[in-house]
Structure formats: C-alpha cells, structure tokens
PDB file of N, CA and C in Angstrom:
ATOM      1  N   MET A   1      -3.365 -11.300  -8.716  1.00 58.00           N
ATOM      2  CA  MET A   1      -4.161 -10.142  -8.372  1.00 58.00           C
ATOM      3  C   MET A   1      -5.653 -10.482  -8.440  1.00 58.00           C
ATOM      4  N   ALA A   2      -6.035 -11.335  -9.385  1.00 65.00           N
ATOM      5  CA  ALA A   2      -7.450 -11.693  -9.516  1.00 65.00           C
ATOM      6  C   ALA A   2      -7.934 -12.448  -8.288  1.00 65.00           C
ATOM      7  N   THR A   3      -7.057 -13.271  -7.694  1.00 75.00           N
ATOM      8  CA  THR A   3      -7.432 -14.001  -6.488  1.00 75.00           C
ATOM      9  C   THR A   3      -7.723 -13.032  -5.353  1.00 75.00           C
ATOM     10  N   LEU A   4      -6.870 -12.044  -5.187  1.00 74.00           N
ATOM     11  CA  LEU A   4      -7.079 -11.039  -4.153  1.00 74.00           C
ATOM     12  C   LEU A   4      -8.346 -10.237  -4.434  1.00 74.00           C
ATOM     13  N   ALA A   5      -8.594  -9.942  -5.680  1.00 72.00           N
ATOM     14  CA  ALA A   5      -9.812  -9.207  -6.052  1.00 72.00           C
ATOM     15  C   ALA A   5     -11.053 -10.014  -5.682  1.00 72.00           C
ATOM     16  N   LYS A   6     -10.995 -11.320  -5.850  1.00 73.00           N
ATOM     17  CA  LYS A   6     -12.132 -12.160  -5.472  1.00 73.00           C
ATOM     18  C   LYS A   6     -12.276 -12.239  -3.959  1.00 73.00           C
ATOM     19  N   GLU A   7     -11.151 -12.228  -3.234  1.00 77.00           N
ATOM     20  CA  GLU A   7     -11.204 -12.197  -1.767  1.00 77.00           C
ATOM     21  C   GLU A   7     -11.911 -10.945  -1.276  1.00 77.00           C
ATOM     22  N   ILE A   8     -11.688  -9.850  -1.970  1.00 79.00           N
ATOM     23  CA  ILE A   8     -12.285  -8.575  -1.581  1.00 79.00           C
ATOM     24  C   ILE A   8     -13.768  -8.557  -1.926  1.00 79.00           C
ATOM     25  N   LYS A   9     -14.216  -9.523  -2.711  1.00 79.00           N
ATOM     26  CA  LYS A   9     -15.606  -9.652  -3.135  1.00 79.00           C
ATOM     27  C   LYS A   9     -15.958  -8.702  -4.278  1.00 79.00           C
ATOM     28  N   PHE A  10     -14.991  -8.475  -5.160  1.00 81.00           N
ATOM     29  CA  PHE A  10     -15.275  -7.727  -6.377  1.00 81.00           C
ATOM     30  C   PHE A  10     -16.234  -8.531  -7.235  1.00 81.00           C
ATOM     31  N   THR A  11     -17.117  -7.835  -7.929  1.00 81.00           N
ATOM     32  CA  THR A  11     -17.957  -8.508  -8.916  1.00 81.00           C
ATOM     33  C   THR A  11     -17.094  -8.778 -10.151  1.00 81.00           C
ATOM     34  N   GLU A  12     -17.597  -9.593 -11.055  1.00 82.00           N
ATOM     35  CA  GLU A  12     -16.847  -9.882 -12.282  1.00 82.00           C
ATOM     36  C   GLU A  12     -16.590  -8.604 -13.083  1.00 82.00           C
ATOM     37  N   LYS A  13     -17.543  -7.705 -13.103  1.00 83.00           N
ATOM     38  CA  LYS A  13     -17.360  -6.455 -13.851  1.00 83.00           C
ATOM     39  C   LYS A  13     -16.343  -5.551 -13.166  1.00 83.00           C
ATOM     40  N   GLN A  14     -16.316  -5.542 -11.836  1.00 83.00           N
ATOM     41  CA  GLN A  14     -15.325  -4.738 -11.121  1.00 83.00           C
ATOM     42  C   GLN A  14     -13.925  -5.292 -11.335  1.00 83.00           C
ATOM     43  N   ILE A  15     -13.811  -6.605 -11.428  1.00 80.00           N
ATOM     44  CA  ILE A  15     -12.504  -7.223 -11.646  1.00 80.00           C
ATOM     45  C   ILE A  15     -11.910  -6.760 -12.976  1.00 80.00           C
ATOM     46  N   ARG A  16     -12.746  -6.460 -13.949  1.00 83.00           N
ATOM     47  CA  ARG A  16     -12.264  -6.039 -15.268  1.00 83.00           C
ATOM     48  C   ARG A  16     -11.866  -4.563 -15.345  1.00 83.00           C
ATOM     49  N   ILE A  17     -12.063  -3.805 -14.278  1.00 85.00           N
ATOM     50  CA  ILE A  17     -11.714  -2.381 -14.294  1.00 85.00           C
ATOM     51  C   ILE A  17     -10.231  -2.238 -13.959  1.00 85.00           C
ATOM     52  N   LYS A  18      -9.438  -1.847 -14.935  1.00 88.00           N
ATOM     53  CA  LYS A  18      -7.982  -1.776 -14.777  1.00 88.00           C
ATOM     54  C   LYS A  18      -7.568  -0.817 -13.666  1.00 88.00           C
ATOM     55  N   LYS A  19      -8.252   0.287 -13.529  1.00 89.00           N
ATOM     56  CA  LYS A  19      -7.895   1.264 -12.498  1.00 89.00           C
ATOM     57  C   LYS A  19      -8.045   0.672 -11.097  1.00 89.00           C
ATOM     58  N   LEU A  20      -9.033  -0.200 -10.896  1.00 86.00           N
ATOM     59  CA  LEU A  20      -9.179  -0.850  -9.593  1.00 86.00           C
ATOM     60  C   LEU A  20      -8.023  -1.815  -9.337  1.00 86.00           C
ATOM     61  N   HIS A  21      -7.550  -2.476 -10.387  1.00 83.00           N
ATOM     62  CA  HIS A  21      -6.375  -3.340 -10.247  1.00 83.00           C
ATOM     63  C   HIS A  21      -5.164  -2.523  -9.825  1.00 83.00           C
ATOM     64  N   ASP A  22      -4.975  -1.376 -10.465  1.00 89.00           N
ATOM     65  CA  ASP A  22      -3.841  -0.510 -10.132  1.00 89.00           C
ATOM     66  C   ASP A  22      -3.921  -0.036  -8.685  1.00 89.00           C
ATOM     67  N   ILE A  23      -5.105   0.378  -8.261  1.00 88.00           N
ATOM     68  CA  ILE A  23      -5.272   0.853  -6.885  1.00 88.00           C
ATOM     69  C   ILE A  23      -5.063  -0.289  -5.904  1.00 88.00           C
ATOM     70  N   LEU A  24      -5.529  -1.476  -6.235  1.00 87.00           N
ATOM     71  CA  LEU A  24      -5.320  -2.646  -5.380  1.00 87.00           C
ATOM     72  C   LEU A  24      -3.830  -2.913  -5.192  1.00 87.00           C
ATOM     73  N   ALA A  25      -3.059  -2.848  -6.267  1.00 87.00           N
ATOM     74  CA  ALA A  25      -1.609  -3.057  -6.177  1.00 87.00           C
ATOM     75  C   ALA A  25      -0.958  -1.978  -5.317  1.00 87.00           C
ATOM     76  N   ILE A  26      -1.384  -0.743  -5.488  1.00 89.00           N
ATOM     77  CA  ILE A  26      -0.827   0.349  -4.684  1.00 89.00           C
ATOM     78  C   ILE A  26      -1.173   0.153  -3.213  1.00 89.00           C
ATOM     79  N   PHE A  27      -2.400  -0.260  -2.918  1.00 86.00           N
ATOM     80  CA  PHE A  27      -2.787  -0.502  -1.522  1.00 86.00           C
ATOM     81  C   PHE A  27      -1.922  -1.597  -0.898  1.00 86.00           C
ATOM     82  N   LYS A  28      -1.683  -2.666  -1.657  1.00 86.00           N
ATOM     83  CA  LYS A  28      -0.839  -3.754  -1.131  1.00 86.00           C
ATOM     84  C   LYS A  28       0.567  -3.250  -0.840  1.00 86.00           C
ATOM     85  N   LEU A  29       1.156  -2.517  -1.777  1.00 90.00           N
ATOM     86  CA  LEU A  29       2.501  -1.969  -1.568  1.00 90.00           C
ATOM     87  C   LEU A  29       2.521  -0.979  -0.412  1.00 90.00           C
ATOM     88  N   HIS A  30       1.511  -0.157  -0.327  1.00 88.00           N
ATOM     89  CA  HIS A  30       1.430   0.843   0.738  1.00 88.00           C
ATOM     90  C   HIS A  30       1.398   0.167   2.102  1.00 88.00           C
ATOM     91  N   LYS A  31       0.633  -0.908   2.203  1.00 85.00           N
ATOM     92  CA  LYS A  31       0.518  -1.621   3.481  1.00 85.00           C
ATOM     93  C   LYS A  31       1.859  -2.242   3.880  1.00 85.00           C
ATOM     94  N   VAL A  32       2.635  -2.688   2.904  1.00 90.00           N
ATOM     95  CA  VAL A  32       3.927  -3.319   3.183  1.00 90.00           C
ATOM     96  C   VAL A  32       4.993  -2.289   3.538  1.00 90.00           C
ATOM     97  N   TYR A  33       5.041  -1.177   2.810  1.00 93.00           N
ATOM     98  CA  TYR A  33       6.162  -0.251   2.928  1.00 93.00           C
ATOM     99  C   TYR A  33       5.922   0.961   3.822  1.00 93.00           C
ATOM    100  N   CYS A  34       4.690   1.275   4.165  1.00 92.00           N
ATOM    101  CA  CYS A  34       4.416   2.482   4.949  1.00 92.00           C
ATOM    102  C   CYS A  34       4.054   2.127   6.387  1.00 92.00           C
ATOM    103  N   SER A  35       4.294   3.069   7.270  1.00 91.00           N
ATOM    104  CA  SER A  35       3.982   2.854   8.685  1.00 91.00           C
ATOM    105  C   SER A  35       2.464   2.836   8.891  1.00 91.00           C
ATOM    106  N   GLN A  36       2.056   2.328  10.038  1.00 89.00           N
ATOM    107  CA  GLN A  36       0.628   2.262  10.351  1.00 89.00           C
ATOM    108  C   GLN A  36       0.018   3.663  10.440  1.00 89.00           C
ATOM    109  N   GLY A  37       0.785   4.624  10.948  1.00 91.00           N
ATOM    110  CA  GLY A  37       0.295   5.998  11.040  1.00 91.00           C
ATOM    111  C   GLY A  37      -0.003   6.597   9.680  1.00 91.00           C
ATOM    112  N   VAL A  38       0.900   6.395   8.743  1.00 91.00           N
ATOM    113  CA  VAL A  38       0.685   6.891   7.377  1.00 91.00           C
ATOM    114  C   VAL A  38      -0.513   6.174   6.758  1.00 91.00           C
ATOM    115  N   HIS A  39      -0.585   4.877   6.976  1.00 86.00           N
ATOM    116  CA  HIS A  39      -1.696   4.081   6.451  1.00 86.00           C
ATOM    117  C   HIS A  39      -3.032   4.615   6.980  1.00 86.00           C
ATOM    118  N   ASP A  40      -3.120   4.828   8.286  1.00 87.00           N
ATOM    119  CA  ASP A  40      -4.358   5.323   8.891  1.00 87.00           C
ATOM    120  C   ASP A  40      -4.732   6.700   8.344  1.00 87.00           C
ATOM    121  N   SER A  41      -3.725   7.538   8.142  1.00 89.00           N
ATOM    122  CA  SER A  41      -3.961   8.880   7.605  1.00 89.00           C
ATOM    123  C   SER A  41      -4.560   8.815   6.202  1.00 89.00           C
ATOM    124  N   LYS A  42      -4.033   7.944   5.378  1.00 87.00           N
ATOM    125  CA  LYS A  42      -4.533   7.824   4.001  1.00 87.00           C
ATOM    126  C   LYS A  42      -5.943   7.236   3.969  1.00 87.00           C
ATOM    127  N   ILE A  43      -6.223   6.303   4.866  1.00 84.00           N
ATOM    128  CA  ILE A  43      -7.572   5.742   4.941  1.00 84.00           C
ATOM    129  C   ILE A  43      -8.564   6.841   5.303  1.00 84.00           C
ATOM    130  N   GLU A  44      -8.175   7.722   6.231  1.00 89.00           N
ATOM    131  CA  GLU A  44      -9.047   8.846   6.596  1.00 89.00           C
ATOM    132  C   GLU A  44      -9.301   9.755   5.396  1.00 89.00           C
ATOM    133  N   LEU A  45      -8.273   9.983   4.580  1.00 91.00           N
ATOM    134  CA  LEU A  45      -8.458  10.799   3.378  1.00 91.00           C
ATOM    135  C   LEU A  45      -9.468  10.162   2.424  1.00 91.00           C
ATOM    136  N   PHE A  46      -9.395   8.839   2.282  1.00 87.00           N
ATOM    137  CA  PHE A  46     -10.357   8.152   1.424  1.00 87.00           C
ATOM    138  C   PHE A  46     -11.767   8.277   1.987  1.00 87.00           C
ATOM    139  N   LYS A  47     -11.902   8.158   3.295  1.00 88.00           N
ATOM    140  CA  LYS A  47     -13.232   8.279   3.903  1.00 88.00           C
ATOM    141  C   LYS A  47     -13.807   9.673   3.676  1.00 88.00           C
ATOM    142  N   GLU A  48     -12.966  10.702   3.779  1.00 92.00           N
ATOM    143  CA  GLU A  48     -13.417  12.069   3.488  1.00 92.00           C
ATOM    144  C   GLU A  48     -13.820  12.194   2.017  1.00 92.00           C
ATOM    145  N   TYR A  49     -13.078  11.542   1.159  1.00 89.00           N
ATOM    146  CA  TYR A  49     -13.387  11.554  -0.274  1.00 89.00           C
ATOM    147  C   TYR A  49     -14.758  10.930  -0.533  1.00 89.00           C
ATOM    148  N   PHE A  50     -15.058   9.835   0.174  1.00 90.00           N
ATOM    149  CA  PHE A  50     -16.350   9.183   0.002  1.00 90.00           C
ATOM    150  C   PHE A  50     -17.493  10.062   0.504  1.00 90.00           C
ATOM    151  N   VAL A  51     -17.245  10.841   1.539  1.00 92.00           N
ATOM    152  CA  VAL A  51     -18.271  11.775   2.015  1.00 92.00           C
ATOM    153  C   VAL A  51     -18.597  12.778   0.910  1.00 92.00           C
ATOM    154  N   ARG A  52     -17.561  13.294   0.253  1.00 91.00           N
ATOM    155  CA  ARG A  52     -17.781  14.234  -0.856  1.00 91.00           C
ATOM    156  C   ARG A  52     -18.503  13.544  -2.015  1.00 91.00           C
ATOM    157  N   TYR A  53     -18.085  12.313  -2.305  1.00 89.00           N
ATOM    158  CA  TYR A  53     -18.751  11.562  -3.383  1.00 89.00           C
ATOM    159  C   TYR A  53     -20.233  11.372  -3.052  1.00 89.00           C
ATOM    160  N   ASP A  54     -20.525  10.962  -1.826  1.00 90.00           N
ATOM    161  CA  ASP A  54     -21.914  10.728  -1.428  1.00 90.00           C
ATOM    162  C   ASP A  54     -22.740  12.011  -1.508  1.00 90.00           C
ATOM    163  N   ARG A  55     -22.122  13.119  -1.151  1.00 92.00           N
ATOM    164  CA  ARG A  55     -22.823  14.400  -1.184  1.00 92.00           C
ATOM    165  C   ARG A  55     -23.209  14.770  -2.624  1.00 92.00           C
ATOM    166  N   ASN A  56     -22.383  14.389  -3.576  1.00 89.00           N
ATOM    167  CA  ASN A  56     -22.627  14.722  -4.987  1.00 89.00           C
ATOM    168  C   ASN A  56     -23.043  13.517  -5.817  1.00 89.00           C
ATOM    169  N   GLN A  57     -23.505  12.492  -5.172  1.00 89.00           N
ATOM    170  CA  GLN A  57     -23.815  11.238  -5.850  1.00 89.00           C
ATOM    171  C   GLN A  57     -24.876  11.405  -6.944  1.00 89.00           C
ATOM    172  N   HIS A  58     -25.761  12.345  -6.788  1.00 90.00           N
ATOM    173  CA  HIS A  58     -26.817  12.534  -7.788  1.00 90.00           C
ATOM    174  C   HIS A  58     -26.244  12.873  -9.165  1.00 90.00           C
ATOM    175  N   TYR A  59     -25.025  13.403  -9.205  1.00 89.00           N
ATOM    176  CA  TYR A  59     -24.391  13.687 -10.497  1.00 89.00           C
ATOM    177  C   TYR A  59     -23.989  12.401 -11.225  1.00 89.00           C
ATOM    178  N   TYR A  60     -23.749  11.341 -10.467  1.00 85.00           N
ATOM    179  CA  TYR A  60     -23.204  10.101 -11.030  1.00 85.00           C
ATOM    180  C   TYR A  60     -24.236   8.987 -11.149  1.00 85.00           C
ATOM    181  N   ASN A  61     -25.467   9.226 -10.726  1.00 87.00           N
ATOM    182  CA  ASN A  61     -26.472   8.166 -10.706  1.00 87.00           C
ATOM    183  C   ASN A  61     -26.720   7.537 -12.071  1.00 87.00           C
ATOM    184  N   ASP A  62     -26.560   8.296 -13.127  1.00 91.00           N
ATOM    185  CA  ASP A  62     -26.836   7.769 -14.463  1.00 91.00           C
ATOM    186  C   ASP A  62     -25.638   7.076 -15.102  1.00 91.00           C
ATOM    187  N   ASN A  63     -24.485   7.140 -14.471  1.00 92.00           N
ATOM    188  CA  ASN A  63     -23.278   6.561 -15.063  1.00 92.00           C
ATOM    189  C   ASN A  63     -22.900   5.286 -14.312  1.00 92.00           C
ATOM    190  N   LEU A  64     -23.224   4.159 -14.907  1.00 90.00           N
ATOM    191  CA  LEU A  64     -22.980   2.868 -14.267  1.00 90.00           C
ATOM    192  C   LEU A  64     -21.492   2.607 -14.045  1.00 90.00           C
ATOM    193  N   ASN A  65     -20.640   3.049 -14.958  1.00 89.00           N
ATOM    194  CA  ASN A  65     -19.200   2.817 -14.813  1.00 89.00           C
ATOM    195  C   ASN A  65     -18.635   3.537 -13.593  1.00 89.00           C
ATOM    196  N   ILE A  66     -19.059   4.765 -13.369  1.00 90.00           N
ATOM    197  CA  ILE A  66     -18.585   5.506 -12.194  1.00 90.00           C
ATOM    198  C   ILE A  66     -19.101   4.851 -10.920  1.00 90.00           C
ATOM    199  N   LYS A  67     -20.363   4.456 -10.913  1.00 89.00           N
ATOM    200  CA  LYS A  67     -20.923   3.798  -9.726  1.00 89.00           C
ATOM    201  C   LYS A  67     -20.193   2.487  -9.435  1.00 89.00           C
ATOM    202  N   ARG A  68     -19.895   1.721 -10.479  1.00 89.00           N
ATOM    203  CA  ARG A  68     -19.184   0.449 -10.313  1.00 89.00           C
ATOM    204  C   ARG A  68     -17.775   0.693  -9.768  1.00 89.00           C
ATOM    205  N   PHE A  69     -17.102   1.719 -10.290  1.00 89.00           N
ATOM    206  CA  PHE A  69     -15.754   2.046  -9.826  1.00 89.00           C
ATOM    207  C   PHE A  69     -15.767   2.417  -8.344  1.00 89.00           C
ATOM    208  N   PHE A  70     -16.683   3.285  -7.944  1.00 89.00           N
ATOM    209  CA  PHE A  70     -16.703   3.723  -6.551  1.00 89.00           C
ATOM    210  C   PHE A  70     -17.141   2.612  -5.601  1.00 89.00           C
ATOM    211  N   SER A  71     -18.006   1.725  -6.031  1.00 88.00           N
ATOM    212  CA  SER A  71     -18.363   0.608  -5.154  1.00 88.00           C
ATOM    213  C   SER A  71     -17.157  -0.313  -4.971  1.00 88.00           C
ATOM    214  N   GLY A  72     -16.368  -0.507  -6.031  1.00 88.00           N
ATOM    215  CA  GLY A  72     -15.137  -1.292  -5.909  1.00 88.00           C
ATOM    216  C   GLY A  72     -14.108  -0.600  -5.038  1.00 88.00           C
ATOM    217  N   LEU A  73     -14.001   0.710  -5.170  1.00 89.00           N
ATOM    218  CA  LEU A  73     -13.059   1.469  -4.349  1.00 89.00           C
ATOM    219  C   LEU A  73     -13.441   1.388  -2.878  1.00 89.00           C
ATOM    220  N   ARG A  74     -14.732   1.435  -2.583  1.00 89.00           N
ATOM    221  CA  ARG A  74     -15.184   1.285  -1.188  1.00 89.00           C
ATOM    222  C   ARG A  74     -14.799  -0.088  -0.640  1.00 89.00           C
ATOM    223  N   LEU A  75     -14.966  -1.121  -1.459  1.00 86.00           N
ATOM    224  CA  LEU A  75     -14.573  -2.463  -1.021  1.00 86.00           C
ATOM    225  C   LEU A  75     -13.082  -2.514  -0.702  1.00 86.00           C
ATOM    226  N   LEU A  76     -12.277  -1.883  -1.540  1.00 86.00           N
ATOM    227  CA  LEU A  76     -10.828  -1.845  -1.304  1.00 86.00           C
ATOM    228  C   LEU A  76     -10.493  -1.140   0.003  1.00 86.00           C
ATOM    229  N   VAL A  77     -11.077   0.009   0.212  1.00 86.00           N
ATOM    230  CA  VAL A  77     -10.793   0.767   1.435  1.00 86.00           C
ATOM    231  C   VAL A  77     -11.246  -0.028   2.655  1.00 86.00           C
ATOM    232  N   ASP A  78     -12.426  -0.643   2.586  1.00 86.00           N
ATOM    233  CA  ASP A  78     -12.906  -1.455   3.708  1.00 86.00           C
ATOM    234  C   ASP A  78     -11.976  -2.626   3.988  1.00 86.00           C
ATOM    235  N   LYS A  79     -11.444  -3.236   2.950  1.00 82.00           N
ATOM    236  CA  LYS A  79     -10.543  -4.389   3.110  1.00 82.00           C
ATOM    237  C   LYS A  79      -9.217  -3.982   3.750  1.00 82.00           C
ATOM    238  N   PHE A  80      -8.722  -2.803   3.408  1.00 77.00           N
ATOM    239  CA  PHE A  80      -7.397  -2.405   3.863  1.00 77.00           C
ATOM    240  C   PHE A  80      -7.419  -1.482   5.075  1.00 77.00           C
ATOM    241  N   VAL A  81      -8.545  -1.380   5.750  1.00 69.00           N
ATOM    242  CA  VAL A  81      -8.613  -0.553   6.964  1.00 69.00           C
ATOM    243  C   VAL A  81      -7.866  -1.218   8.083  1.00 69.00           C
TER     244      VAL A  81
END
C-alpha cells in the first residue's frame, strides 16, 4: 500500500494518515469490483464534496491535520478518475 501511496505522490505525513490508507484500499477494491458507471457516479459525489469543502475552507484553515487529509483525498480522487 505504501508503494501505491508514493505513486499517488502522497507526502510522508499523508502516508502516515491511517484513514487515507483505508480510503485508498476502498478505492482500489471499488475500481476492481464496480462498474464504470458506478465508479463515475461516486467520483462525481467526491467532486461535489470538494466544492462544499472549498466553500467552507475558512473553517479548516487553522487545522493542519484536516488540510493534510483533504489534500491527500484530492490526490486519491484525481488518481482514480
């Protein structure tokens, strides 16, 4: 999993976030077991989620852990599009 995380260009600190590892594993399984239509639908949901996050980003500016998590999540979504 760490090799794949490095392929995605996670920083060393992002690699240590367990929740990102879990999401990475789910994305890999989802890509293998779900149809392309379902995959595309879920990617759209993530993109909508990021729009909401960006709209409220000022709430999270002071929390480095949340910012690090969301930057890693964006990398994951971009990789699995």
